[in-house]
Amino acid sequence: MASIQLGLIGLGKMGGNMRERLRKAGITVVGYDRDPTRSDVDSLVELVDRLESPRTVWVMVPAGEATHSVIDQLSALLKPGDIVVDGGNSRWTDDEKHAKLLHARGIGFVDAGVSGGVWGLQNGYALMVGGDKEHIQWLEPIFDALKPEGPYGFVHAGRVGAGHFAKMVHNGIEYAIMQAYAEGWELLEKVDFVDNVREVFRSWQDGTVIRSWLLDLAVNALDEDEHLEKLRGYAEDSGEGRWTVQAAIDNAVPMPAVAAALFARFSSRQEDSPQMKMVAALRNQFGGHAVELERPEAGKTAKTAEKAG
């Protein structure tokens, strides 16, 4: 049987690790990135030429214009029977447009919500996908290589758009959980009779109903900076929180926890927020997202993608 091949566009924090995990599983990956030090080829044309037909190309670039541009270029380069997978954090409303564009040329389209952050190489990636059943079946060896070992971590969520919609809701829930941990942490830090907040968090890691991977990552962050004094209380929102709240409004679904967590992110941009120190630390732990470090001696902050420790 011929080796399974995949073209992978976008070799950043997640894309680069996905290429490594796929190769370890025996899948031939031809990667392209605008950064030539990461790329296996010099252009999208060369990437397509290196793949045997029918081709599968997985796009891992930022949502919005970057994804639109890449899919538009692929629509002219690929042939009928090929498949494009959008594994970025695209808004689900864009998926139907991309599917329609590619379908007109006989090219399949699958949207894949991917979760796992910088830990995906080691632990595997949770995959939520949308598209036609025959396309999902064709891609199954790739999904199997990327997902965690065991029965969980993959779902064919529905038709085109369902994968990104499911990932959007996942991220909205993530907002709310992180916010709850952050609020609890701030209250514990505030009172003078709790002497060891870090160890309180650590004690919750086993035997409690609120134990989770995010809690484990919170403890990691506190081990690196016990009172999060090196961080500024500022946290970005990546877009999915806003989209989740908007979808809730459009469908008359009450989501007060997710909405409040989103608005708390906005409040972090008005002044230094203790809660947002924890949210920023958690985002850095699971996704390698940039954090802003306090630099009291200069009266300024510095942004870094490194784990603050």
PDB file of C-alpha atoms in Angstrom:
ATOM      1  CA  MET A   1       0.000   0.000   0.000  1.00  0.00           C
ATOM      2  CA  ALA A   2       1.311   3.441  -0.946  1.00  0.00           C
ATOM      3  CA  SER A   3       2.327   5.835   1.808  1.00  0.00           C
ATOM      4  CA  ILE A   4      -0.386   8.238   2.944  1.00  0.00           C
ATOM      5  CA  GLN A   5       0.470  11.784   1.897  1.00  0.00           C
ATOM      6  CA  LEU A   6      -0.603  15.160   3.180  1.00  0.00           C
ATOM      7  CA  GLY A   7       0.190  18.711   2.231  1.00  0.00           C
ATOM      8  CA  LEU A   8       0.241  20.939   5.315  1.00  0.00           C
ATOM      9  CA  ILE A   9       0.113  24.710   4.969  1.00  0.00           C
ATOM     10  CA  GLY A  10       1.084  26.712   8.048  1.00  0.00           C
ATOM     11  CA  LEU A  11       3.833  25.362  10.314  1.00  0.00           C
ATOM     12  CA  GLY A  12       3.486  27.567  13.374  1.00  0.00           C
ATOM     13  CA  LYS A  13       3.025  26.429  16.974  1.00  0.00           C
ATOM     14  CA  MET A  14       0.326  23.899  16.128  1.00  0.00           C
ATOM     15  CA  GLY A  15       1.031  23.165  12.475  1.00  0.00           C
ATOM     16  CA  GLY A  16       4.693  22.371  13.077  1.00  0.00           C
ATOM     17  CA  ASN A  17       3.868  19.944  15.887  1.00  0.00           C
ATOM     18  CA  MET A  18       1.120  18.345  13.802  1.00  0.00           C
ATOM     19  CA  ARG A  19       3.632  17.695  11.015  1.00  0.00           C
ATOM     20  CA  GLU A  20       5.942  15.970  13.503  1.00  0.00           C
ATOM     21  CA  ARG A  21       3.155  13.837  15.002  1.00  0.00           C
ATOM     22  CA  LEU A  22       1.927  12.779  11.560  1.00  0.00           C
ATOM     23  CA  ARG A  23       5.419  11.831  10.411  1.00  0.00           C
ATOM     24  CA  LYS A  24       5.933   9.746  13.543  1.00  0.00           C
ATOM     25  CA  ALA A  25       2.778   7.862  12.519  1.00  0.00           C
ATOM     26  CA  GLY A  26       4.286   7.059   9.119  1.00  0.00           C
ATOM     27  CA  ILE A  27       2.414   9.676   7.091  1.00  0.00           C
ATOM     28  CA  THR A  28       4.358  11.569   4.427  1.00  0.00           C
ATOM     29  CA  VAL A  29       3.904  15.291   5.075  1.00  0.00           C
ATOM     30  CA  VAL A  30       4.949  18.043   2.696  1.00  0.00           C
ATOM     31  CA  GLY A  31       4.839  21.288   4.644  1.00  0.00           C
ATOM     32  CA  TYR A  32       4.725  24.882   3.441  1.00  0.00           C
ATOM     33  CA  ASP A  33       5.172  28.021   5.521  1.00  0.00           C
ATOM     34  CA  ARG A  34       5.989  31.607   4.633  1.00  0.00           C
ATOM     35  CA  ASP A  35       9.013  31.202   6.910  1.00  0.00           C
ATOM     36  CA  PRO A  36      11.513  29.332   4.694  1.00  0.00           C
ATOM     37  CA  THR A  37      13.318  27.888   7.738  1.00  0.00           C
ATOM     38  CA  ARG A  38      10.193  25.840   8.534  1.00  0.00           C
ATOM     39  CA  SER A  39       9.098  24.990   5.008  1.00  0.00           C
ATOM     40  CA  ASP A  40       9.739  21.832   2.992  1.00  0.00           C
ATOM     41  CA  VAL A  41       8.954  23.570  -0.302  1.00  0.00           C
ATOM     42  CA  ASP A  42       9.257  27.066  -1.705  1.00  0.00           C
ATOM     43  CA  SER A  43       5.657  27.613  -2.842  1.00  0.00           C
ATOM     44  CA  LEU A  44       2.121  26.278  -2.867  1.00  0.00           C
ATOM     45  CA  VAL A  45       2.685  25.234  -6.485  1.00  0.00           C
ATOM     46  CA  GLU A  46       5.622  23.062  -5.442  1.00  0.00           C
ATOM     47  CA  LEU A  47       3.632  21.610  -2.535  1.00  0.00           C
ATOM     48  CA  VAL A  48       0.806  20.530  -4.857  1.00  0.00           C
ATOM     49  CA  ASP A  49       3.270  19.136  -7.400  1.00  0.00           C
ATOM     50  CA  ARG A  50       4.951  16.997  -4.719  1.00  0.00           C
ATOM     51  CA  LEU A  51       1.701  15.226  -3.802  1.00  0.00           C
ATOM     52  CA  GLU A  52       0.250  12.257  -5.632  1.00  0.00           C
ATOM     53  CA  SER A  53      -3.373  12.409  -6.802  1.00  0.00           C
ATOM     54  CA  PRO A  54      -5.880  12.430  -5.199  1.00  0.00           C
ATOM     55  CA  ARG A  55      -4.307  15.084  -3.016  1.00  0.00           C
ATOM     56  CA  THR A  56      -5.189  16.114   0.519  1.00  0.00           C
ATOM     57  CA  VAL A  57      -4.116  19.566   1.679  1.00  0.00           C
ATOM     58  CA  TRP A  58      -4.596  20.688   5.294  1.00  0.00           C
ATOM     59  CA  VAL A  59      -4.642  24.454   5.943  1.00  0.00           C
ATOM     60  CA  MET A  60      -3.419  25.703   9.354  1.00  0.00           C
ATOM     61  CA  VAL A  61      -3.198  29.474   8.941  1.00  0.00           C
ATOM     62  CA  PRO A  62      -4.934  32.321  10.833  1.00  0.00           C
ATOM     63  CA  ALA A  63      -8.672  32.672  10.342  1.00  0.00           C
ATOM     64  CA  GLY A  64     -10.026  35.318   8.031  1.00  0.00           C
ATOM     65  CA  GLU A  65      -8.155  36.807   5.116  1.00  0.00           C
ATOM     66  CA  ALA A  66      -5.145  34.467   5.365  1.00  0.00           C
ATOM     67  CA  THR A  67      -7.380  31.390   5.106  1.00  0.00           C
ATOM     68  CA  HIS A  68      -9.498  32.932   2.340  1.00  0.00           C
ATOM     69  CA  SER A  69      -6.356  33.665   0.316  1.00  0.00           C
ATOM     70  CA  VAL A  70      -4.861  30.172   0.688  1.00  0.00           C
ATOM     71  CA  ILE A  71      -8.109  28.383  -0.182  1.00  0.00           C
ATOM     72  CA  ASP A  72      -8.603  30.657  -3.197  1.00  0.00           C
ATOM     73  CA  GLN A  73      -5.107  29.759  -4.432  1.00  0.00           C
ATOM     74  CA  LEU A  74      -5.690  26.051  -3.822  1.00  0.00           C
ATOM     75  CA  SER A  75      -8.932  26.173  -5.780  1.00  0.00           C
ATOM     76  CA  ALA A  76      -6.882  27.034  -8.868  1.00  0.00           C
ATOM     77  CA  LEU A  77      -4.061  24.541  -8.201  1.00  0.00           C
ATOM     78  CA  LEU A  78      -5.919  21.387  -7.151  1.00  0.00           C
ATOM     79  CA  LYS A  79      -7.848  18.962  -9.366  1.00  0.00           C
ATOM     80  CA  PRO A  80     -11.245  17.247  -9.120  1.00  0.00           C
ATOM     81  CA  GLY A  81     -11.138  14.538  -6.458  1.00  0.00           C
ATOM     82  CA  ASP A  82      -8.689  16.391  -4.229  1.00  0.00           C
ATOM     83  CA  ILE A  83      -9.691  17.464  -0.697  1.00  0.00           C
ATOM     84  CA  VAL A  84      -8.959  20.611   1.324  1.00  0.00           C
ATOM     85  CA  VAL A  85      -9.151  20.544   5.131  1.00  0.00           C
ATOM     86  CA  ASP A  86      -9.390  23.851   6.991  1.00  0.00           C
ATOM     87  CA  GLY A  87      -7.951  23.084  10.431  1.00  0.00           C
ATOM     88  CA  GLY A  88      -7.603  26.676  11.575  1.00  0.00           C
ATOM     89  CA  ASN A  89      -9.993  28.562  13.824  1.00  0.00           C
ATOM     90  CA  SER A  90     -12.164  29.806  10.980  1.00  0.00           C
ATOM     91  CA  ARG A  91     -15.650  31.066  11.695  1.00  0.00           C
ATOM     92  CA  TRP A  92     -18.202  28.423  10.701  1.00  0.00           C
ATOM     93  CA  THR A  93     -19.983  30.906   8.432  1.00  0.00           C
ATOM     94  CA  ASP A  94     -16.905  30.950   6.169  1.00  0.00           C
ATOM     95  CA  ASP A  95     -16.970  27.175   5.683  1.00  0.00           C
ATOM     96  CA  GLU A  96     -20.006  27.121   3.402  1.00  0.00           C
ATOM     97  CA  LYS A  97     -18.408  29.760   1.164  1.00  0.00           C
ATOM     98  CA  HIS A  98     -15.166  27.777   0.927  1.00  0.00           C
ATOM     99  CA  ALA A  99     -17.000  24.515   0.300  1.00  0.00           C
ATOM    100  CA  LYS A 100     -19.056  26.110  -2.477  1.00  0.00           C
ATOM    101  CA  LEU A 101     -15.961  27.580  -4.150  1.00  0.00           C
ATOM    102  CA  LEU A 102     -14.122  24.253  -4.107  1.00  0.00           C
ATOM    103  CA  HIS A 103     -17.171  22.119  -4.982  1.00  0.00           C
ATOM    104  CA  ALA A 104     -17.579  24.096  -8.201  1.00  0.00           C
ATOM    105  CA  ARG A 105     -14.176  22.701  -9.228  1.00  0.00           C
ATOM    106  CA  GLY A 106     -14.870  19.164  -8.020  1.00  0.00           C
ATOM    107  CA  ILE A 107     -12.699  19.585  -4.905  1.00  0.00           C
ATOM    108  CA  GLY A 108     -13.898  18.347  -1.513  1.00  0.00           C
ATOM    109  CA  PHE A 109     -13.871  20.451   1.649  1.00  0.00           C
ATOM    110  CA  VAL A 110     -13.777  19.456   5.322  1.00  0.00           C
ATOM    111  CA  ASP A 111     -13.692  21.850   8.281  1.00  0.00           C
ATOM    112  CA  ALA A 112     -11.765  20.631  11.324  1.00  0.00           C
ATOM    113  CA  GLY A 113     -11.829  22.228  14.740  1.00  0.00           C
ATOM    114  CA  VAL A 114      -8.521  21.299  16.361  1.00  0.00           C
ATOM    115  CA  SER A 115      -7.811  21.514  20.091  1.00  0.00           C
ATOM    116  CA  GLY A 116      -4.605  20.600  21.862  1.00  0.00           C
ATOM    117  CA  GLY A 117      -2.410  23.683  21.748  1.00  0.00           C
ATOM    118  CA  VAL A 118       1.297  23.239  22.348  1.00  0.00           C
ATOM    119  CA  TRP A 119       0.621  19.916  24.110  1.00  0.00           C
ATOM    120  CA  GLY A 120      -0.879  18.244  21.051  1.00  0.00           C
ATOM    121  CA  LEU A 121       2.384  16.706  19.851  1.00  0.00           C
ATOM    122  CA  GLN A 122       2.679  14.752  23.086  1.00  0.00           C
ATOM    123  CA  ASN A 123      -0.976  14.153  23.967  1.00  0.00           C
ATOM    124  CA  GLY A 124      -2.734  14.230  20.594  1.00  0.00           C
ATOM    125  CA  TYR A 125      -5.292  16.662  19.217  1.00  0.00           C
ATOM    126  CA  ALA A 126      -9.034  16.615  19.812  1.00  0.00           C
ATOM    127  CA  LEU A 127     -10.699  16.850  16.399  1.00  0.00           C
ATOM    128  CA  MET A 128     -14.211  18.047  15.600  1.00  0.00           C
ATOM    129  CA  VAL A 129     -14.894  17.777  11.865  1.00  0.00           C
ATOM    130  CA  GLY A 130     -17.652  18.677   9.462  1.00  0.00           C
ATOM    131  CA  GLY A 131     -18.212  17.513   5.905  1.00  0.00           C
ATOM    132  CA  ASP A 132     -19.413  14.710   3.669  1.00  0.00           C
ATOM    133  CA  LYS A 133     -19.110  11.175   5.016  1.00  0.00           C
ATOM    134  CA  GLU A 134     -17.010   9.940   2.092  1.00  0.00           C
ATOM    135  CA  HIS A 135     -14.459  12.711   2.636  1.00  0.00           C
ATOM    136  CA  ILE A 136     -14.266  11.983   6.371  1.00  0.00           C
ATOM    137  CA  GLN A 137     -13.702   8.281   5.675  1.00  0.00           C
ATOM    138  CA  TRP A 138     -10.906   9.060   3.212  1.00  0.00           C
ATOM    139  CA  LEU A 139      -9.176  11.236   5.825  1.00  0.00           C
ATOM    140  CA  GLU A 140      -9.570   8.714   8.651  1.00  0.00           C
ATOM    141  CA  PRO A 141      -5.880   7.609   8.749  1.00  0.00           C
ATOM    142  CA  ILE A 142      -4.841  11.252   9.182  1.00  0.00           C
ATOM    143  CA  PHE A 143      -7.397  11.851  11.924  1.00  0.00           C
ATOM    144  CA  ASP A 144      -6.314   8.641  13.671  1.00  0.00           C
ATOM    145  CA  ALA A 145      -2.685   9.785  13.659  1.00  0.00           C
ATOM    146  CA  LEU A 146      -3.509  13.198  15.109  1.00  0.00           C
ATOM    147  CA  LYS A 147      -6.068  12.250  17.773  1.00  0.00           C
ATOM    148  CA  PRO A 148      -5.171  10.989  21.264  1.00  0.00           C
ATOM    149  CA  GLU A 149      -4.878   7.247  21.792  1.00  0.00           C
ATOM    150  CA  GLY A 150      -8.107   5.572  22.857  1.00  0.00           C
ATOM    151  CA  PRO A 151     -11.760   5.898  21.897  1.00  0.00           C
ATOM    152  CA  TYR A 152     -12.179   9.636  22.456  1.00  0.00           C
ATOM    153  CA  GLY A 153     -10.890  12.811  20.886  1.00  0.00           C
ATOM    154  CA  PHE A 154     -12.580  12.640  17.469  1.00  0.00           C
ATOM    155  CA  VAL A 155     -16.101  13.364  16.259  1.00  0.00           C
ATOM    156  CA  HIS A 156     -17.743  13.759  12.858  1.00  0.00           C
ATOM    157  CA  ALA A 157     -19.949  16.562  14.149  1.00  0.00           C
ATOM    158  CA  GLY A 158     -22.136  17.001  11.063  1.00  0.00           C
ATOM    159  CA  ARG A 159     -22.161  18.684   7.690  1.00  0.00           C
ATOM    160  CA  VAL A 160     -19.775  21.426   6.551  1.00  0.00           C
ATOM    161  CA  GLY A 161     -19.431  24.064   9.273  1.00  0.00           C
ATOM    162  CA  ALA A 162     -20.241  21.704  12.148  1.00  0.00           C
ATOM    163  CA  GLY A 163     -16.600  21.116  13.063  1.00  0.00           C
ATOM    164  CA  HIS A 164     -15.737  24.772  13.466  1.00  0.00           C
ATOM    165  CA  PHE A 165     -19.038  25.488  15.197  1.00  0.00           C
ATOM    166  CA  ALA A 166     -18.310  22.724  17.742  1.00  0.00           C
ATOM    167  CA  LYS A 167     -14.774  24.071  18.283  1.00  0.00           C
ATOM    168  CA  MET A 168     -16.200  27.563  18.781  1.00  0.00           C
ATOM    169  CA  VAL A 169     -18.550  26.316  21.511  1.00  0.00           C
ATOM    170  CA  HIS A 170     -15.635  24.374  23.047  1.00  0.00           C
ATOM    171  CA  ASN A 171     -13.631  27.592  23.258  1.00  0.00           C
ATOM    172  CA  GLY A 172     -16.584  29.486  24.726  1.00  0.00           C
ATOM    173  CA  ILE A 173     -16.809  26.885  27.504  1.00  0.00           C
ATOM    174  CA  GLU A 174     -13.053  27.187  27.964  1.00  0.00           C
ATOM    175  CA  TYR A 175     -13.472  30.948  28.534  1.00  0.00           C
ATOM    176  CA  ALA A 176     -15.998  30.327  31.310  1.00  0.00           C
ATOM    177  CA  ILE A 177     -13.975  27.624  33.086  1.00  0.00           C
ATOM    178  CA  MET A 178     -10.803  29.715  33.073  1.00  0.00           C
ATOM    179  CA  GLN A 179     -12.732  32.698  34.394  1.00  0.00           C
ATOM    180  CA  ALA A 180     -14.136  30.647  37.290  1.00  0.00           C
ATOM    181  CA  TYR A 181     -10.668  29.457  38.302  1.00  0.00           C
ATOM    182  CA  ALA A 182      -9.356  33.012  38.004  1.00  0.00           C
ATOM    183  CA  GLU A 183     -12.087  34.461  40.220  1.00  0.00           C
ATOM    184  CA  GLY A 184     -11.546  31.783  42.860  1.00  0.00           C
ATOM    185  CA  TRP A 185      -7.804  32.360  42.798  1.00  0.00           C
ATOM    186  CA  GLU A 186      -8.208  36.115  43.282  1.00  0.00           C
ATOM    187  CA  LEU A 187     -10.553  35.668  46.254  1.00  0.00           C
ATOM    188  CA  LEU A 188      -8.158  33.226  47.933  1.00  0.00           C
ATOM    189  CA  GLU A 189      -5.262  35.628  47.378  1.00  0.00           C
ATOM    190  CA  LYS A 190      -7.290  38.533  48.781  1.00  0.00           C
ATOM    191  CA  VAL A 191      -7.916  37.196  52.290  1.00  0.00           C
ATOM    192  CA  ASP A 192      -5.092  37.209  54.852  1.00  0.00           C
ATOM    193  CA  PHE A 193      -5.930  33.946  56.597  1.00  0.00           C
ATOM    194  CA  VAL A 194      -5.276  31.631  53.618  1.00  0.00           C
ATOM    195  CA  ASP A 195      -1.514  31.195  53.744  1.00  0.00           C
ATOM    196  CA  ASN A 196      -0.851  29.011  50.718  1.00  0.00           C
ATOM    197  CA  VAL A 197      -3.127  29.580  47.747  1.00  0.00           C
ATOM    198  CA  ARG A 198      -0.950  27.546  45.395  1.00  0.00           C
ATOM    199  CA  GLU A 199      -1.272  24.469  47.592  1.00  0.00           C
ATOM    200  CA  VAL A 200      -5.026  24.964  47.863  1.00  0.00           C
ATOM    201  CA  PHE A 201      -5.189  24.773  44.074  1.00  0.00           C
ATOM    202  CA  ARG A 202      -2.900  21.742  44.127  1.00  0.00           C
ATOM    203  CA  SER A 203      -5.154  20.003  46.671  1.00  0.00           C
ATOM    204  CA  TRP A 204      -8.042  20.266  44.213  1.00  0.00           C
ATOM    205  CA  GLN A 205      -6.224  18.193  41.582  1.00  0.00           C
ATOM    206  CA  ASP A 206      -7.399  14.877  42.984  1.00  0.00           C
ATOM    207  CA  GLY A 207     -10.711  13.833  44.505  1.00  0.00           C
ATOM    208  CA  THR A 208     -12.665  17.029  43.785  1.00  0.00           C
ATOM    209  CA  VAL A 209     -15.456  17.701  41.307  1.00  0.00           C
ATOM    210  CA  ILE A 210     -13.579  20.670  39.805  1.00  0.00           C
ATOM    211  CA  ARG A 211     -10.403  18.800  38.873  1.00  0.00           C
ATOM    212  CA  SER A 212      -9.437  19.229  35.224  1.00  0.00           C
ATOM    213  CA  TRP A 213      -6.512  19.671  32.876  1.00  0.00           C
ATOM    214  CA  LEU A 214      -6.969  23.444  33.118  1.00  0.00           C
ATOM    215  CA  LEU A 215      -6.638  23.152  36.908  1.00  0.00           C
ATOM    216  CA  ASP A 216      -3.409  21.175  36.412  1.00  0.00           C
ATOM    217  CA  LEU A 217      -2.130  23.941  34.146  1.00  0.00           C
ATOM    218  CA  ALA A 218      -3.094  26.564  36.741  1.00  0.00           C
ATOM    219  CA  VAL A 219      -0.925  24.727  39.275  1.00  0.00           C
ATOM    220  CA  ASN A 220       1.917  24.625  36.714  1.00  0.00           C
ATOM    221  CA  ALA A 221       1.621  28.380  36.305  1.00  0.00           C
ATOM    222  CA  LEU A 222       1.642  28.962  40.073  1.00  0.00           C
ATOM    223  CA  ASP A 223       4.688  26.717  40.430  1.00  0.00           C
ATOM    224  CA  GLU A 224       6.496  28.960  37.955  1.00  0.00           C
ATOM    225  CA  ASP A 225       5.298  32.250  39.519  1.00  0.00           C
ATOM    226  CA  GLU A 226       3.508  31.622  42.844  1.00  0.00           C
ATOM    227  CA  HIS A 227       1.564  34.891  42.982  1.00  0.00           C
ATOM    228  CA  LEU A 228       1.675  35.631  39.221  1.00  0.00           C
ATOM    229  CA  GLU A 229       3.612  38.772  40.030  1.00  0.00           C
ATOM    230  CA  LYS A 230       5.530  38.667  36.758  1.00  0.00           C
ATOM    231  CA  LEU A 231       2.353  38.908  34.665  1.00  0.00           C
ATOM    232  CA  ARG A 232       0.223  41.872  33.780  1.00  0.00           C
ATOM    233  CA  GLY A 233      -3.529  41.260  34.207  1.00  0.00           C
ATOM    234  CA  TYR A 234      -4.277  41.446  30.490  1.00  0.00           C
ATOM    235  CA  ALA A 235      -5.773  38.705  28.311  1.00  0.00           C
ATOM    236  CA  GLU A 236      -6.655  38.807  24.622  1.00  0.00           C
ATOM    237  CA  ASP A 237      -9.708  37.123  23.145  1.00  0.00           C
ATOM    238  CA  SER A 238      -9.089  35.053  20.032  1.00  0.00           C
ATOM    239  CA  GLY A 239     -12.500  35.593  18.416  1.00  0.00           C
ATOM    240  CA  GLU A 240     -14.317  32.375  19.251  1.00  0.00           C
ATOM    241  CA  GLY A 241     -15.708  33.789  22.492  1.00  0.00           C
ATOM    242  CA  ARG A 242     -17.325  36.663  20.600  1.00  0.00           C
ATOM    243  CA  TRP A 243     -18.652  34.301  17.935  1.00  0.00           C
ATOM    244  CA  THR A 244     -20.107  31.990  20.588  1.00  0.00           C
ATOM    245  CA  VAL A 245     -21.972  34.821  22.283  1.00  0.00           C
ATOM    246  CA  GLN A 246     -23.226  36.109  18.922  1.00  0.00           C
ATOM    247  CA  ALA A 247     -24.451  32.611  17.974  1.00  0.00           C
ATOM    248  CA  ALA A 248     -26.192  32.373  21.346  1.00  0.00           C
ATOM    249  CA  ILE A 249     -27.967  35.656  20.656  1.00  0.00           C
ATOM    250  CA  ASP A 250     -28.934  34.536  17.138  1.00  0.00           C
ATOM    251  CA  ASN A 251     -30.398  31.294  18.508  1.00  0.00           C
ATOM    252  CA  ALA A 252     -31.908  32.730  21.709  1.00  0.00           C
ATOM    253  CA  VAL A 253     -29.740  30.472  23.888  1.00  0.00           C
ATOM    254  CA  PRO A 254     -28.847  31.952  27.303  1.00  0.00           C
ATOM    255  CA  MET A 255     -25.073  31.802  27.900  1.00  0.00           C
ATOM    256  CA  PRO A 256     -24.426  34.124  30.862  1.00  0.00           C
ATOM    257  CA  ALA A 257     -21.216  32.397  32.012  1.00  0.00           C
ATOM    258  CA  VAL A 258     -19.546  32.552  28.601  1.00  0.00           C
ATOM    259  CA  ALA A 259     -20.708  36.131  28.015  1.00  0.00           C
ATOM    260  CA  ALA A 260     -19.433  37.244  31.423  1.00  0.00           C
ATOM    261  CA  ALA A 261     -16.055  35.589  30.782  1.00  0.00           C
ATOM    262  CA  LEU A 262     -15.775  37.397  27.438  1.00  0.00           C
ATOM    263  CA  PHE A 263     -16.632  40.741  29.003  1.00  0.00           C
ATOM    264  CA  ALA A 264     -14.065  40.086  31.747  1.00  0.00           C
ATOM    265  CA  ARG A 265     -11.426  39.843  29.002  1.00  0.00           C
ATOM    266  CA  PHE A 266     -12.505  43.281  27.832  1.00  0.00           C
ATOM    267  CA  SER A 267     -12.240  44.676  31.364  1.00  0.00           C
ATOM    268  CA  SER A 268      -8.650  43.447  31.564  1.00  0.00           C
ATOM    269  CA  ARG A 269      -7.704  46.034  28.942  1.00  0.00           C
ATOM    270  CA  GLN A 270      -8.873  48.931  31.103  1.00  0.00           C
ATOM    271  CA  GLU A 271      -6.686  48.279  34.152  1.00  0.00           C
ATOM    272  CA  ASP A 272      -4.436  45.617  35.614  1.00  0.00           C
ATOM    273  CA  SER A 273      -6.735  42.773  36.649  1.00  0.00           C
ATOM    274  CA  PRO A 274      -5.639  40.076  39.137  1.00  0.00           C
ATOM    275  CA  GLN A 275      -8.106  37.590  37.600  1.00  0.00           C
ATOM    276  CA  MET A 276      -6.651  38.164  34.171  1.00  0.00           C
ATOM    277  CA  LYS A 277      -3.201  37.237  35.470  1.00  0.00           C
ATOM    278  CA  MET A 278      -4.554  33.708  35.964  1.00  0.00           C
ATOM    279  CA  VAL A 279      -6.388  33.684  32.622  1.00  0.00           C
ATOM    280  CA  ALA A 280      -3.225  34.923  30.875  1.00  0.00           C
ATOM    281  CA  ALA A 281      -1.150  32.275  32.672  1.00  0.00           C
ATOM    282  CA  LEU A 282      -3.557  29.501  31.647  1.00  0.00           C
ATOM    283  CA  ARG A 283      -3.616  30.621  27.998  1.00  0.00           C
ATOM    284  CA  ASN A 284       0.180  30.611  28.005  1.00  0.00           C
ATOM    285  CA  GLN A 285       0.286  27.147  29.596  1.00  0.00           C
ATOM    286  CA  PHE A 286      -2.067  25.345  27.204  1.00  0.00           C
ATOM    287  CA  GLY A 287      -1.540  27.247  23.991  1.00  0.00           C
ATOM    288  CA  GLY A 288       1.749  29.087  24.255  1.00  0.00           C
ATOM    289  CA  HIS A 289      -0.166  32.343  23.823  1.00  0.00           C
ATOM    290  CA  ALA A 290       1.793  35.522  24.436  1.00  0.00           C
ATOM    291  CA  VAL A 291       1.686  37.075  27.893  1.00  0.00           C
ATOM    292  CA  GLU A 292       2.599  40.571  29.011  1.00  0.00           C
ATOM    293  CA  LEU A 293       5.234  40.642  31.729  1.00  0.00           C
ATOM    294  CA  GLU A 294       5.473  43.291  34.406  1.00  0.00           C
ATOM    295  CA  ARG A 295       8.636  45.392  34.257  1.00  0.00           C
ATOM    296  CA  PRO A 296       8.313  47.703  37.280  1.00  0.00           C
ATOM    297  CA  GLU A 297      11.763  49.186  36.886  1.00  0.00           C
ATOM    298  CA  ALA A 298      10.834  50.597  33.493  1.00  0.00           C
ATOM    299  CA  GLY A 299       7.189  51.268  34.220  1.00  0.00           C
ATOM    300  CA  LYS A 300       6.283  49.302  31.134  1.00  0.00           C
ATOM    301  CA  THR A 301       5.178  45.870  30.095  1.00  0.00           C
ATOM    302  CA  ALA A 302       6.815  43.436  27.714  1.00  0.00           C
ATOM    303  CA  LYS A 303       4.996  40.873  25.594  1.00  0.00           C
ATOM    304  CA  THR A 304       6.472  37.411  25.268  1.00  0.00           C
ATOM    305  CA  ALA A 305       5.297  34.052  23.969  1.00  0.00           C
ATOM    306  CA  GLU A 306       7.570  32.222  26.372  1.00  0.00           C
ATOM    307  CA  LYS A 307       6.220  30.650  29.527  1.00  0.00           C
ATOM    308  CA  ALA A 308       6.817  33.111  32.310  1.00  0.00           C
ATOM    309  CA  GLY A 309       8.825  31.391  34.966  1.00  0.00           C
TER     310      GLY A 309
END
